[in-house]
Coordinates of C-alpha atoms in Angstrom, one line a residue:
M1 CA -6.4 -63.1 16.2
A2 CA -7.7 -60.3 18.3
E3 CA -4.1 -59.2 19.0
F4 CA -3.4 -59.2 15.2
L5 CA -6.5 -57.1 14.5
R6 CA -5.5 -54.6 17.1
F7 CA -2.1 -54.3 15.7
N8 CA -3.5 -53.8 12.2
L9 CA -5.9 -51.2 13.4
L10 CA -3.1 -49.3 15.2
F11 CA -0.9 -49.5 12.2
L12 CA -3.7 -48.1 9.9
F13 CA -4.4 -45.4 12.5
T14 CA -0.8 -44.4 12.6
L15 CA -0.6 -44.2 8.8
T16 CA -3.8 -42.1 8.6
I17 CA -2.5 -39.6 11.2
S18 CA 0.9 -39.4 9.4
Y19 CA -0.9 -38.8 6.1
L20 CA -3.2 -36.1 7.5
L21 CA -0.2 -34.3 9.1
R22 CA 1.7 -34.3 5.8
R23 CA -1.4 -32.9 4.0
A24 CA -1.9 -30.3 6.7
S25 CA 1.8 -29.3 6.5
A26 CA 1.7 -29.1 2.7
S27 CA -1.4 -27.0 2.8
Y28 CA 0.0 -24.7 5.4
A29 CA 3.2 -24.2 3.5
G30 CA 1.3 -23.3 0.5
S31 CA -1.1 -20.9 2.1
A32 CA 0.3 -19.8 5.5
S33 CA -3.3 -18.9 6.6
S34 CA -4.1 -15.4 5.7
I35 CA -6.9 -15.3 8.2
V36 CA -6.4 -12.5 10.7
N37 CA -7.9 -12.3 14.2
P38 CA -8.8 -8.7 15.3
A39 CA -8.8 -9.9 18.9
K40 CA -5.0 -10.3 18.8
V41 CA -4.5 -6.7 17.7
K42 CA -4.0 -3.9 20.2
Q43 CA -3.6 -0.1 19.6
I44 CA -0.4 1.4 21.1
S45 CA -0.7 4.9 19.7
W46 CA -3.1 7.0 17.6
S47 CA -0.3 9.6 16.8
P48 CA 1.2 7.9 14.9
R49 CA -1.4 5.2 14.1
A50 CA 0.4 2.1 15.5
F51 CA -0.8 -1.4 16.3
V52 CA 0.7 -4.7 17.6
Y53 CA -0.6 -8.1 16.4
E54 CA 0.3 -10.7 18.9
G55 CA 1.3 -14.0 17.3
F56 CA 1.1 -12.7 13.7
L57 CA 3.7 -15.2 12.5
T58 CA 4.1 -18.8 13.6
D59 CA 7.5 -20.2 14.8
L60 CA 7.8 -22.0 11.5
E61 CA 7.4 -18.7 9.5
C62 CA 9.9 -16.9 11.7
D63 CA 12.5 -19.6 11.5
H64 CA 12.0 -19.9 7.7
L65 CA 12.6 -16.2 7.1
I66 CA 15.8 -16.4 9.2
S67 CA 17.0 -19.4 7.4
L68 CA 16.5 -17.7 4.0
A69 CA 18.4 -14.6 5.0
K70 CA 21.3 -16.0 6.9
A71 CA 23.5 -16.8 3.8
E72 CA 22.7 -13.4 2.2
L73 CA 23.3 -11.0 5.1
K74 CA 25.1 -7.7 4.3
R75 CA 25.7 -4.5 6.2
S76 CA 22.5 -2.5 6.3
S77 CA 22.4 0.9 4.6
V78 CA 20.3 4.1 4.6
A79 CA 19.0 6.4 1.9
D80 CA 20.9 9.7 1.5
N81 CA 18.5 12.6 2.0
L82 CA 19.8 14.5 -1.0
S83 CA 20.8 11.9 -3.7
G84 CA 18.5 9.1 -2.5
E85 CA 21.4 6.7 -3.0
S86 CA 22.0 3.9 -0.4
K87 CA 25.0 4.4 1.9
V88 CA 26.5 2.7 4.9
S89 CA 26.0 4.8 8.1
E90 CA 26.6 4.5 11.8
V91 CA 23.0 5.5 12.1
R92 CA 22.1 1.9 11.2
T93 CA 24.5 -0.9 12.3
S94 CA 22.5 -4.1 11.6
S95 CA 23.0 -6.5 8.8
G96 CA 20.1 -7.6 6.5
A97 CA 18.9 -9.4 3.3
F98 CA 15.9 -9.0 1.1
I99 CA 13.5 -11.9 0.5
H100 CA 11.9 -11.7 -2.9
K101 CA 8.1 -11.8 -3.2
A102 CA 6.7 -15.3 -3.9
K103 CA 10.2 -16.8 -3.3
D104 CA 8.4 -19.9 -2.0
P105 CA 5.0 -20.9 -0.6
I106 CA 5.7 -19.8 2.9
V107 CA 6.9 -16.3 1.9
S108 CA 3.8 -16.0 -0.4
G109 CA 1.6 -16.9 2.6
I110 CA 3.2 -14.3 4.8
E111 CA 2.7 -11.7 2.0
D112 CA -1.0 -12.7 1.8
K113 CA -1.4 -12.3 5.6
I114 CA 0.2 -8.9 5.6
A115 CA -2.2 -7.8 2.8
A116 CA -5.2 -9.2 4.7
W117 CA -4.3 -7.4 7.9
T118 CA -3.4 -4.0 6.4
F119 CA -6.0 -3.9 3.6
L120 CA -3.2 -2.7 1.3
P121 CA -2.3 -4.2 -2.1
K122 CA 0.6 -6.6 -2.2
E123 CA 1.9 -4.9 -5.3
N124 CA 2.4 -1.7 -3.2
G125 CA 4.9 -3.5 -0.9
E126 CA 8.6 -3.8 -1.2
D127 CA 10.4 -7.2 -0.8
I128 CA 10.6 -8.3 2.9
Q129 CA 13.8 -7.2 4.5
V130 CA 15.1 -9.6 7.2
L131 CA 17.5 -7.9 9.7
R132 CA 19.8 -9.2 12.4
Y133 CA 20.9 -7.0 15.3
E134 CA 23.8 -8.3 17.4
Y135 CA 25.1 -6.9 20.7
G136 CA 25.1 -3.1 20.7
Q137 CA 23.6 -2.8 17.2
K138 CA 20.8 -0.3 16.6
Y139 CA 18.9 2.0 14.2
D140 CA 18.8 5.6 15.3
A141 CA 15.4 7.4 15.2
H142 CA 14.3 8.0 11.6
F143 CA 11.3 8.3 9.3
D144 CA 10.3 5.6 6.8
Y145 CA 8.9 8.2 4.3
F146 CA 11.5 9.7 2.0
A147 CA 13.1 13.2 1.9
D148 CA 14.5 12.8 -1.6
K149 CA 12.8 12.7 -5.0
V150 CA 14.6 9.6 -6.3
N151 CA 13.1 7.0 -4.0
I152 CA 9.6 8.5 -4.1
A153 CA 9.5 8.1 -7.9
R154 CA 8.8 4.4 -7.5
G155 CA 5.5 3.9 -5.7
G156 CA 5.5 7.2 -3.9
H157 CA 6.0 7.6 -0.2
R158 CA 6.2 4.6 2.1
M159 CA 2.8 5.0 3.8
A160 CA 2.9 2.0 6.2
T161 CA 5.4 -0.4 7.8
V162 CA 4.9 -3.9 9.1
L163 CA 7.7 -4.9 11.4
M164 CA 7.7 -8.6 12.3
Y165 CA 9.8 -9.9 15.2
L166 CA 11.4 -13.2 14.4
S167 CA 13.1 -13.8 17.7
D168 CA 12.8 -12.9 21.4
V169 CA 15.4 -10.6 22.8
E170 CA 16.6 -10.9 26.4
K171 CA 17.2 -7.2 26.8
G172 CA 17.0 -4.1 24.6
G173 CA 16.2 -4.1 20.9
E174 CA 12.8 -2.4 21.4
T175 CA 11.2 -0.3 18.7
V176 CA 10.7 3.2 20.2
F177 CA 8.5 6.1 19.0
P178 CA 10.0 9.2 20.8
S179 CA 7.4 11.6 19.5
A180 CA 4.3 9.4 19.8
E181 CA 1.2 10.0 21.9
E182 CA 0.4 7.1 24.1
S183 CA -3.2 5.9 24.3
Q184 CA -4.9 5.9 27.7
R185 CA -5.7 2.2 27.4
R186 CA -2.1 1.4 27.0
Q187 CA -1.1 3.7 29.9
A188 CA -3.4 1.9 32.2
S189 CA -2.4 -1.6 31.2
E190 CA 1.3 -1.7 30.7
T191 CA 4.5 -0.8 32.6
N192 CA 8.0 -0.1 31.4
Q193 CA 9.9 -2.1 34.0
D194 CA 11.3 -4.5 31.5
L195 CA 12.3 -1.8 29.0
S196 CA 15.8 -0.5 28.3
D197 CA 16.7 3.1 29.0
C198 CA 16.5 3.9 25.3
A199 CA 12.9 2.5 25.1
K200 CA 11.8 4.6 28.0
K201 CA 12.2 7.8 25.9
G202 CA 8.9 7.2 24.2
I203 CA 6.3 4.6 23.4
A204 CA 8.1 1.3 22.9
V205 CA 7.3 -2.2 21.6
K206 CA 9.4 -5.0 23.1
P207 CA 10.4 -7.6 20.4
R208 CA 8.6 -11.0 21.0
K209 CA 8.9 -13.8 18.5
G210 CA 5.9 -13.9 16.2
D211 CA 4.5 -10.5 17.0
A212 CA 4.1 -7.8 14.4
L213 CA 4.0 -4.0 14.6
L214 CA 2.0 -2.0 12.0
F215 CA 2.4 1.8 11.9
F216 CA 1.6 4.5 9.4
S217 CA 4.1 7.1 8.3
L218 CA 1.5 9.2 6.5
H219 CA -1.7 10.9 7.7
P220 CA -4.9 9.7 5.9
N221 CA -4.5 12.8 3.6
A222 CA -1.1 11.5 2.5
I223 CA 0.9 14.2 4.3
P224 CA 3.9 12.8 6.2
D225 CA 3.3 12.2 9.9
T226 CA 6.3 13.5 11.9
S227 CA 5.1 11.6 15.0
S228 CA 6.0 8.4 13.1
L229 CA 9.7 9.0 14.0
H230 CA 11.0 5.7 15.3
G231 CA 14.2 3.8 16.0
G232 CA 15.5 0.4 17.0
C233 CA 17.1 0.5 20.5
P234 CA 20.6 -1.2 20.9
V235 CA 20.5 -4.9 21.7
I236 CA 21.9 -5.3 25.3
E237 CA 21.5 -9.1 25.8
G238 CA 20.8 -11.7 23.1
E239 CA 20.3 -11.3 19.3
K240 CA 17.4 -9.7 17.5
W241 CA 15.9 -10.9 14.2
S242 CA 13.2 -9.0 12.5
A243 CA 11.5 -8.7 9.1
T244 CA 10.3 -5.4 7.6
K245 CA 7.6 -4.9 5.0
W246 CA 7.5 -1.3 3.7
I247 CA 4.2 -0.4 1.8
H248 CA 3.9 2.5 -0.6
V249 CA 0.9 4.6 -1.6
D250 CA 1.1 3.2 -5.1
S251 CA 2.4 0.1 -6.8
F252 CA 6.0 -0.6 -6.1
D253 CA 6.1 -3.2 -8.8
T254 CA 5.8 -0.4 -11.4
I255 CA 9.3 0.9 -11.8
A256 CA 8.5 4.6 -12.2
R257 CA 5.8 6.9 -13.3
D258 CA 6.1 8.9 -16.5
H259 CA 5.7 12.6 -15.6
T260 CA 6.3 13.9 -19.1
N261 CA 2.6 13.5 -20.0
C262 CA 0.1 15.3 -17.8
G263 CA -2.8 13.0 -16.9
D264 CA -4.7 11.3 -14.2
E265 CA -3.2 8.1 -12.6
N266 CA -6.3 7.1 -10.6
P267 CA -9.8 6.5 -12.0
S268 CA -11.3 8.4 -9.1
C269 CA -9.4 11.7 -9.9
E270 CA -12.3 13.4 -11.6
R271 CA -14.7 12.7 -8.8
W272 CA -12.2 13.7 -6.1
A273 CA -11.5 17.0 -8.0
E274 CA -15.3 17.7 -8.0
L275 CA -15.3 17.2 -4.2
G276 CA -12.6 19.8 -3.8
E277 CA -9.6 17.5 -3.1
C278 CA -7.4 19.5 -5.4
T279 CA -7.4 22.2 -2.7
N280 CA -7.9 20.0 0.3
N281 CA -5.2 17.5 -0.6
P282 CA -2.8 19.2 -3.0
E283 CA 0.2 17.1 -2.2
Y284 CA -1.4 14.0 -3.5
M285 CA -3.6 15.5 -6.2
V286 CA -1.3 18.2 -7.7
G287 CA 2.1 17.6 -6.2
S288 CA 5.0 19.8 -7.2
P289 CA 7.3 20.2 -10.2
E290 CA 9.8 17.8 -8.7
L291 CA 7.2 15.3 -7.5
P292 CA 4.0 15.6 -9.6
G293 CA 0.7 14.5 -8.1
Y294 CA -1.6 11.8 -9.2
C295 CA -4.6 13.9 -10.5
R296 CA -3.0 16.8 -12.3
K297 CA -5.3 16.7 -15.3
S298 CA -8.5 16.8 -13.2
C299 CA -7.0 19.6 -11.1
K300 CA -6.1 21.5 -14.3
A301 CA -2.5 21.7 -13.2
C302 CA -1.0 20.9 -16.6
S303 CA 1.2 23.5 -18.1

């Protein structure tokens, strides 16, 4: 009898644990915890503003993004500086695929987590782009903000980039900032012994599965930050998987702004104009004939 009771109790305990694990898994898949832990974030540069979050993604999230992208991979392209059109270039030799927002609960959870860390609206972000770099593949140094007036029409400049590493790389594949200023704290705590020659030409971040790199391409006054020049070093050993989230200064979900009518596109424009921002920050407030600003009415810039 006692043996029978012990068996039943063990059976019930096993069922209970199994049920709780299924519930936890379902809950996780639907939310992918958007709680961020500042203790896991370290500053790597202040010019540009760049930070690494260790363990930002779980193994499940990393593997899920890779599995979604594998069947859709195509040769990566770059934006032409004059026309703004996408073109294949030896500057960027990876392959990639875009993962639509809210494609599934795990992707939605990752989007929530990015918004919670960056304090930037989800609607300002593009779809996540998953990239695969095989042996020798790389992305030469470039800026994430645009030099053409076509791409900037939707959401304005890319102001921030979140680069998530989905796999470890045996050697190479680092993200390097050749024009960055290294923080004293990082200089004192890290060495470059494990970095490739490419990565030693600036401040570099070694890809580690689950880590995420956040850097800003614009200064706080919305002027492009030339120190945000960055590149992906060639993969020397192994394979590199990453996922990029580009975030704009305005909603990317809105197709394009209508510049035919002069007006204000931010409710704070009038107050900012009174504070002198039309003069202090003309690129955002007034803009140019090709790329009008967001507060032209309050700045009395209408013709």
